[in-house]
mmCIF file of C-alpha atoms in Angstrom:
data_model
loop_
_atom_site.group_PDB
_atom_site.id
_atom_site.type_symbol
_atom_site.label_atom_id
_atom_site.label_comp_id
_atom_site.label_asym_id
_atom_site.label_seq_id
_atom_site.Cartn_x
_atom_site.Cartn_y
_atom_site.Cartn_z
ATOM 1 C CA MET A 701 2.075 41.777 26.648
ATOM 2 C CA PHE A 702 3.255 37.863 27.606
ATOM 3 C CA GLY A 703 0.515 36.862 25.225
ATOM 4 C CA LEU A 704 2.057 38.042 22.293
ATOM 5 C CA PHE A 705 4.809 35.606 22.475
ATOM 6 C CA LYS A 706 2.256 32.584 23.130
ATOM 7 C CA LYS A 707 2.246 29.950 20.220
ATOM 8 C CA LYS A 708 -0.527 29.921 18.361
ATOM 9 C CA LYS A 709 -2.641 26.521 18.443
ATOM 10 C CA THR A 710 -3.683 24.770 15.207
ATOM 11 C CA ILE A 711 -7.137 23.019 15.881
ATOM 12 C CA PHE A 712 -7.394 19.581 15.240
ATOM 13 C CA GLU A 713 -9.702 19.764 12.348
ATOM 14 C CA VAL A 714 -7.616 22.307 10.775
ATOM 15 C CA GLN A 715 -4.643 19.972 10.953
ATOM 16 C CA LEU A 716 -6.604 17.128 9.487
ATOM 17 C CA ASN A 717 -7.912 19.270 6.623
ATOM 18 C CA GLN A 718 -4.668 20.859 5.807
ATOM 19 C CA LEU A 719 -2.932 16.968 5.861
ATOM 20 C CA SER A 720 -5.703 16.126 3.415
ATOM 21 C CA GLU A 721 -5.014 18.887 1.247
ATOM 22 C CA LEU A 722 -1.539 17.591 1.134
ATOM 23 C CA GLY A 723 -2.925 14.064 -0.225
ATOM 24 C CA ILE A 724 -2.839 12.301 3.568
ATOM 25 C CA PHE A 725 -6.464 10.926 4.163
ATOM 26 C CA MET A 726 -7.519 8.898 7.144
ATOM 27 C CA ARG A 727 -9.413 5.731 5.590
ATOM 28 C CA LEU A 728 -13.099 6.464 4.762
ATOM 29 C CA ASP A 729 -14.226 3.527 6.743
ATOM 30 C CA LEU A 730 -12.916 5.358 10.031
ATOM 31 C CA LYS A 731 -14.351 8.601 11.800
ATOM 32 C CA LYS A 732 -11.971 11.234 13.431
ATOM 33 C CA GLU A 733 -13.437 10.560 16.522
ATOM 34 C CA LEU A 734 -11.310 7.540 16.847
ATOM 35 C CA PHE A 735 -8.014 9.826 17.011
ATOM 36 C CA LEU A 736 -9.579 11.170 20.203
ATOM 37 C CA GLU A 737 -9.927 8.039 21.915
ATOM 38 C CA GLU A 738 -6.543 7.649 23.262
ATOM 39 C CA THR A 739 -4.975 11.168 22.547
ATOM 40 C CA SER A 740 -6.922 14.421 23.409
ATOM 41 C CA ARG A 741 -7.757 17.260 21.343
ATOM 42 C CA ILE A 742 -5.514 19.453 23.358
ATOM 43 C CA GLU A 743 -2.429 17.091 22.866
ATOM 44 C CA TYR A 744 -2.946 16.983 19.040
ATOM 45 C CA GLU A 745 -3.069 20.959 19.153
ATOM 46 C CA GLU A 746 -0.117 21.348 21.560
ATOM 47 C CA ASP A 747 1.996 19.500 18.993
ATOM 48 C CA PRO A 748 0.515 20.118 15.867
ATOM 49 C CA TYR A 749 0.657 17.971 12.832
ATOM 50 C CA ASN A 750 3.425 15.886 14.591
ATOM 51 C CA LEU A 751 1.417 13.747 16.566
ATOM 52 C CA LEU A 752 -1.454 13.582 13.925
ATOM 53 C CA LEU A 753 1.124 12.143 11.427
ATOM 54 C CA LEU A 754 2.390 9.411 13.907
ATOM 55 C CA THR A 755 -1.529 8.605 14.473
ATOM 56 C CA LEU A 756 -2.258 8.846 10.590
ATOM 57 C CA GLY A 757 0.784 6.323 10.148
ATOM 58 C CA GLY A 758 -0.194 3.917 12.649
ATOM 59 C CA GLU A 759 -2.835 1.363 13.055
ATOM 60 C CA VAL A 760 -6.016 0.873 14.786
ATOM 61 C CA GLU A 761 -8.115 -2.261 16.000
ATOM 62 C CA VAL A 762 -11.654 -2.451 14.402
ATOM 63 C CA ASN A 763 -13.634 -5.618 15.469
ATOM 64 C CA GLY A 764 -10.488 -7.466 16.634
ATOM 65 C CA GLU A 765 -8.664 -6.731 13.417
ATOM 66 C CA PHE A 766 -5.547 -4.207 13.046
ATOM 67 C CA ILE A 767 -6.040 -1.869 10.132
ATOM 68 C CA ASN A 768 -3.982 0.998 8.756
ATOM 69 C CA VAL A 769 -5.086 4.359 9.682
ATOM 70 C CA SER A 770 -3.897 5.831 6.512
ATOM 71 C CA ASP A 771 -2.830 4.277 3.083
ATOM 72 C CA GLU A 772 -0.484 7.508 2.344
ATOM 73 C CA ILE A 773 1.501 7.573 5.435
ATOM 74 C CA TRP A 774 3.451 4.863 7.603
ATOM 75 C CA TYR A 775 4.587 5.031 11.173
ATOM 76 C CA LEU A 776 7.208 2.116 11.064
ATOM 77 C CA ASP A 777 9.049 0.855 13.930
ATOM 78 C CA ALA A 778 12.542 -0.035 11.951
ATOM 79 C CA GLU A 779 13.537 -2.700 14.542
ATOM 80 C CA CYS A 780 10.801 -5.155 12.687
ATOM 81 C CA ILE A 781 12.941 -8.150 10.976
ATOM 82 C CA GLU A 782 12.841 -11.133 12.906
ATOM 83 C CA ASP A 783 11.772 -14.067 10.767
ATOM 84 C CA HIS A 784 10.254 -15.086 7.483
ATOM 85 C CA GLY A 785 7.507 -12.847 6.555
ATOM 86 C CA ASP A 786 8.709 -9.646 7.754
ATOM 87 C CA TYR A 787 10.138 -8.052 4.434
ATOM 88 C CA ALA A 788 7.184 -9.655 2.769
ATOM 89 C CA ARG A 789 5.027 -7.559 4.983
ATOM 90 C CA VAL A 790 6.829 -4.320 4.801
ATOM 91 C CA ILE A 791 6.829 -4.737 0.928
ATOM 92 C CA MET A 792 3.024 -5.172 0.822
ATOM 93 C CA ARG A 793 2.484 -2.002 2.866
ATOM 94 C CA LEU A 794 4.795 -0.282 0.363
ATOM 95 C CA LYS A 795 3.072 -1.937 -2.322
ATOM 96 C CA ASN A 796 -0.277 -0.422 -1.007
ATOM 97 C CA MET A 797 1.291 2.902 -0.829
ATOM 98 C CA THR A 798 2.623 3.068 -4.111
ATOM 99 C CA LYS A 799 0.150 1.011 -5.999
ATOM 100 C CA LEU A 800 2.857 -0.815 -7.988
ATOM 101 C CA ASN A 801 1.529 -4.065 -9.241
ATOM 102 C CA LEU A 802 3.782 -6.542 -7.256
ATOM 103 C CA ASN A 803 2.946 -10.350 -7.172
ATOM 104 C CA LYS A 804 4.443 -13.414 -5.762
ATOM 105 C CA ILE A 805 5.930 -11.580 -2.809
ATOM 106 C CA THR A 806 8.115 -13.703 -0.450
ATOM 107 C CA ASP A 807 11.183 -13.462 1.488
ATOM 108 C CA TYR A 808 13.768 -15.493 3.538
ATOM 109 C CA VAL A 809 14.858 -13.963 6.812
ATOM 110 C CA ASP A 810 17.651 -15.953 9.095
ATOM 111 C CA ILE A 811 19.065 -13.590 11.482
ATOM 112 C CA GLN A 812 21.487 -16.249 13.147
ATOM 113 C CA ASN A 813 22.941 -16.812 9.697
ATOM 114 C CA SER A 814 22.915 -13.392 8.563
ATOM 115 C CA THR A 815 20.658 -14.048 5.578
ATOM 116 C CA ALA A 816 17.778 -12.093 4.408
ATOM 117 C CA TRP A 817 16.163 -11.672 0.977
ATOM 118 C CA ALA A 818 12.927 -10.665 -0.576
ATOM 119 C CA SER A 819 11.382 -11.147 -4.029
ATOM 120 C CA PHE A 820 8.421 -10.437 -6.011
ATOM 121 C CA GLU A 821 7.478 -10.523 -9.530
ATOM 122 C CA TYR A 822 7.105 -6.621 -11.350
ATOM 123 C CA GLU A 823 6.044 -6.473 -14.873
ATOM 124 C CA ASN A 824 6.576 -9.982 -15.328
ATOM 125 C CA GLU A 825 10.006 -9.998 -14.380
ATOM 126 C CA LEU A 826 11.052 -11.702 -11.070
ATOM 127 C CA THR A 827 13.346 -9.327 -8.697
ATOM 128 C CA ARG A 828 15.135 -10.509 -5.686
ATOM 129 C CA TRP A 829 16.742 -8.257 -3.260
ATOM 130 C CA GLU A 830 19.531 -9.228 -0.672
ATOM 131 C CA MET A 831 19.012 -7.572 2.171
ATOM 132 C CA LYS A 832 21.488 -6.725 4.921
ATOM 133 C CA VAL A 833 21.138 -8.130 8.357
ATOM 134 C CA ASP A 834 21.856 -6.101 11.319
ATOM 135 C CA ASP A 835 20.085 -8.158 14.163
ATOM 136 C CA ASP A 836 16.292 -7.206 13.927
ATOM 137 C CA TRP A 837 16.646 -3.846 12.265
ATOM 138 C CA LEU A 838 15.348 -3.320 8.792
ATOM 139 C CA ASP A 839 17.465 -2.542 5.911
ATOM 140 C CA MET A 840 16.725 0.848 5.037
ATOM 141 C CA GLU A 841 18.095 0.476 1.514
ATOM 142 C CA ILE A 842 14.763 -0.975 0.670
ATOM 143 C CA PHE A 843 13.284 2.486 0.289
ATOM 144 C CA LYS A 844 15.850 3.512 -2.211
ATOM 145 C CA LYS A 845 15.267 0.252 -4.193
ATOM 146 C CA PHE A 846 11.518 0.905 -4.271
ATOM 147 C CA ASN A 847 12.279 4.322 -5.456
ATOM 148 C CA GLU A 848 14.040 2.821 -8.327
ATOM 149 C CA LEU A 849 11.157 0.670 -9.152
ATOM 150 C CA THR A 850 9.005 3.790 -9.195
ATOM 151 C CA GLN A 851 10.939 6.052 -11.012
ATOM 152 C CA THR A 852 9.181 5.014 -14.220
ATOM 153 C CA GLU A 853 5.977 5.782 -12.594
ATOM 154 C CA GLN A 854 4.788 9.389 -11.691
ATOM 155 C CA SER A 855 6.868 11.963 -10.226
ATOM 156 C CA MET A 856 6.260 10.488 -6.664
ATOM 157 C CA LYS A 857 8.903 8.707 -4.623
ATOM 158 C CA LEU A 858 9.116 7.228 -1.133
ATOM 159 C CA TYR A 859 10.371 10.067 1.444
ATOM 160 C CA ILE A 860 11.423 9.152 4.956
ATOM 161 C CA SER A 861 11.572 10.814 8.235
ATOM 162 C CA ILE A 862 13.707 9.154 10.616
ATOM 163 C CA LEU A 863 12.246 9.208 14.100
ATOM 164 C CA ASP A 864 14.849 7.441 16.560
ATOM 165 C CA GLN A 865 13.955 3.685 16.383
ATOM 166 C CA GLY A 866 10.914 4.523 14.011
ATOM 167 C CA CYS A 867 10.242 6.387 10.854
ATOM 168 C CA LEU A 868 7.645 7.978 9.014
ATOM 169 C CA VAL A 869 7.311 7.030 5.514
ATOM 170 C CA GLY A 870 5.291 8.506 2.668
ATOM 171 C CA TYR A 871 4.626 8.464 -1.048
ATOM 172 C CA PHE A 872 4.788 11.880 -2.278
ATOM 173 C CA ASN A 873 5.538 14.363 -4.897
ATOM 174 C CA GLN A 874 8.177 16.921 -4.130
ATOM 175 C CA GLU A 875 5.774 19.822 -3.529
ATOM 176 C CA GLN A 876 3.927 17.731 -1.138
ATOM 177 C CA VAL A 877 7.382 17.164 0.725
ATOM 178 C CA ILE A 878 7.996 20.751 0.497
ATOM 179 C CA GLU A 879 4.470 21.740 2.253
ATOM 180 C CA LEU A 880 4.456 18.790 4.699
ATOM 181 C CA ASN A 881 8.252 19.839 5.605
ATOM 182 C CA LYS A 882 6.727 23.376 6.538
ATOM 183 C CA LEU A 883 4.161 21.970 8.739
ATOM 184 C CA THR A 884 5.511 19.575 10.778
ATOM 185 C CA LYS A 885 9.296 19.165 13.001
ATOM 186 C CA TYR A 886 9.770 15.946 11.005
ATOM 187 C CA LYS A 887 11.702 16.336 7.973
ATOM 188 C CA PHE A 888 10.718 13.998 4.921
ATOM 189 C CA GLU A 889 14.080 13.418 2.740
ATOM 190 C CA GLU A 890 14.264 10.947 -0.281
ATOM 191 C CA TYR A 891 16.440 7.698 1.310
#
């Protein structure tokens, strides 16, 4: 009788396939066995979709180089702005996710003097964003600003799920977000 109330586990491969159907893929040059090197199949199946999204959003070391596991989801530590180049790295990752044609990406970060900005060229126009300085925390308005750039593109937007110090960032259409929010405890919202 107690078996009736037992939560049904979702097999690891089923989770991978379902996320792939929603447009979240692991890089083609990676193998799924890589996921099982640090986290067991049982752990993925006890926390279906949630742990896998965090893993897909992370980086792995391959031949001494860190690479993104997926280009469609990003697990970002929001306490990541310490010096010059940090906003440029964030913009580069968002550029790769959104496929926007951004060039001449640069930034300036001076935490002690409360000054930070990022700039880039988009559609032959130079854009500069002043960023709010709050110790070493990312100015989350960057996602809203990026969505303003992408609004002329497809029906896709950056959606964020805030997780304490970190967040999951994805570039999805509304239908993908609805389905993803059904699968996971992490709720994605437009920022």
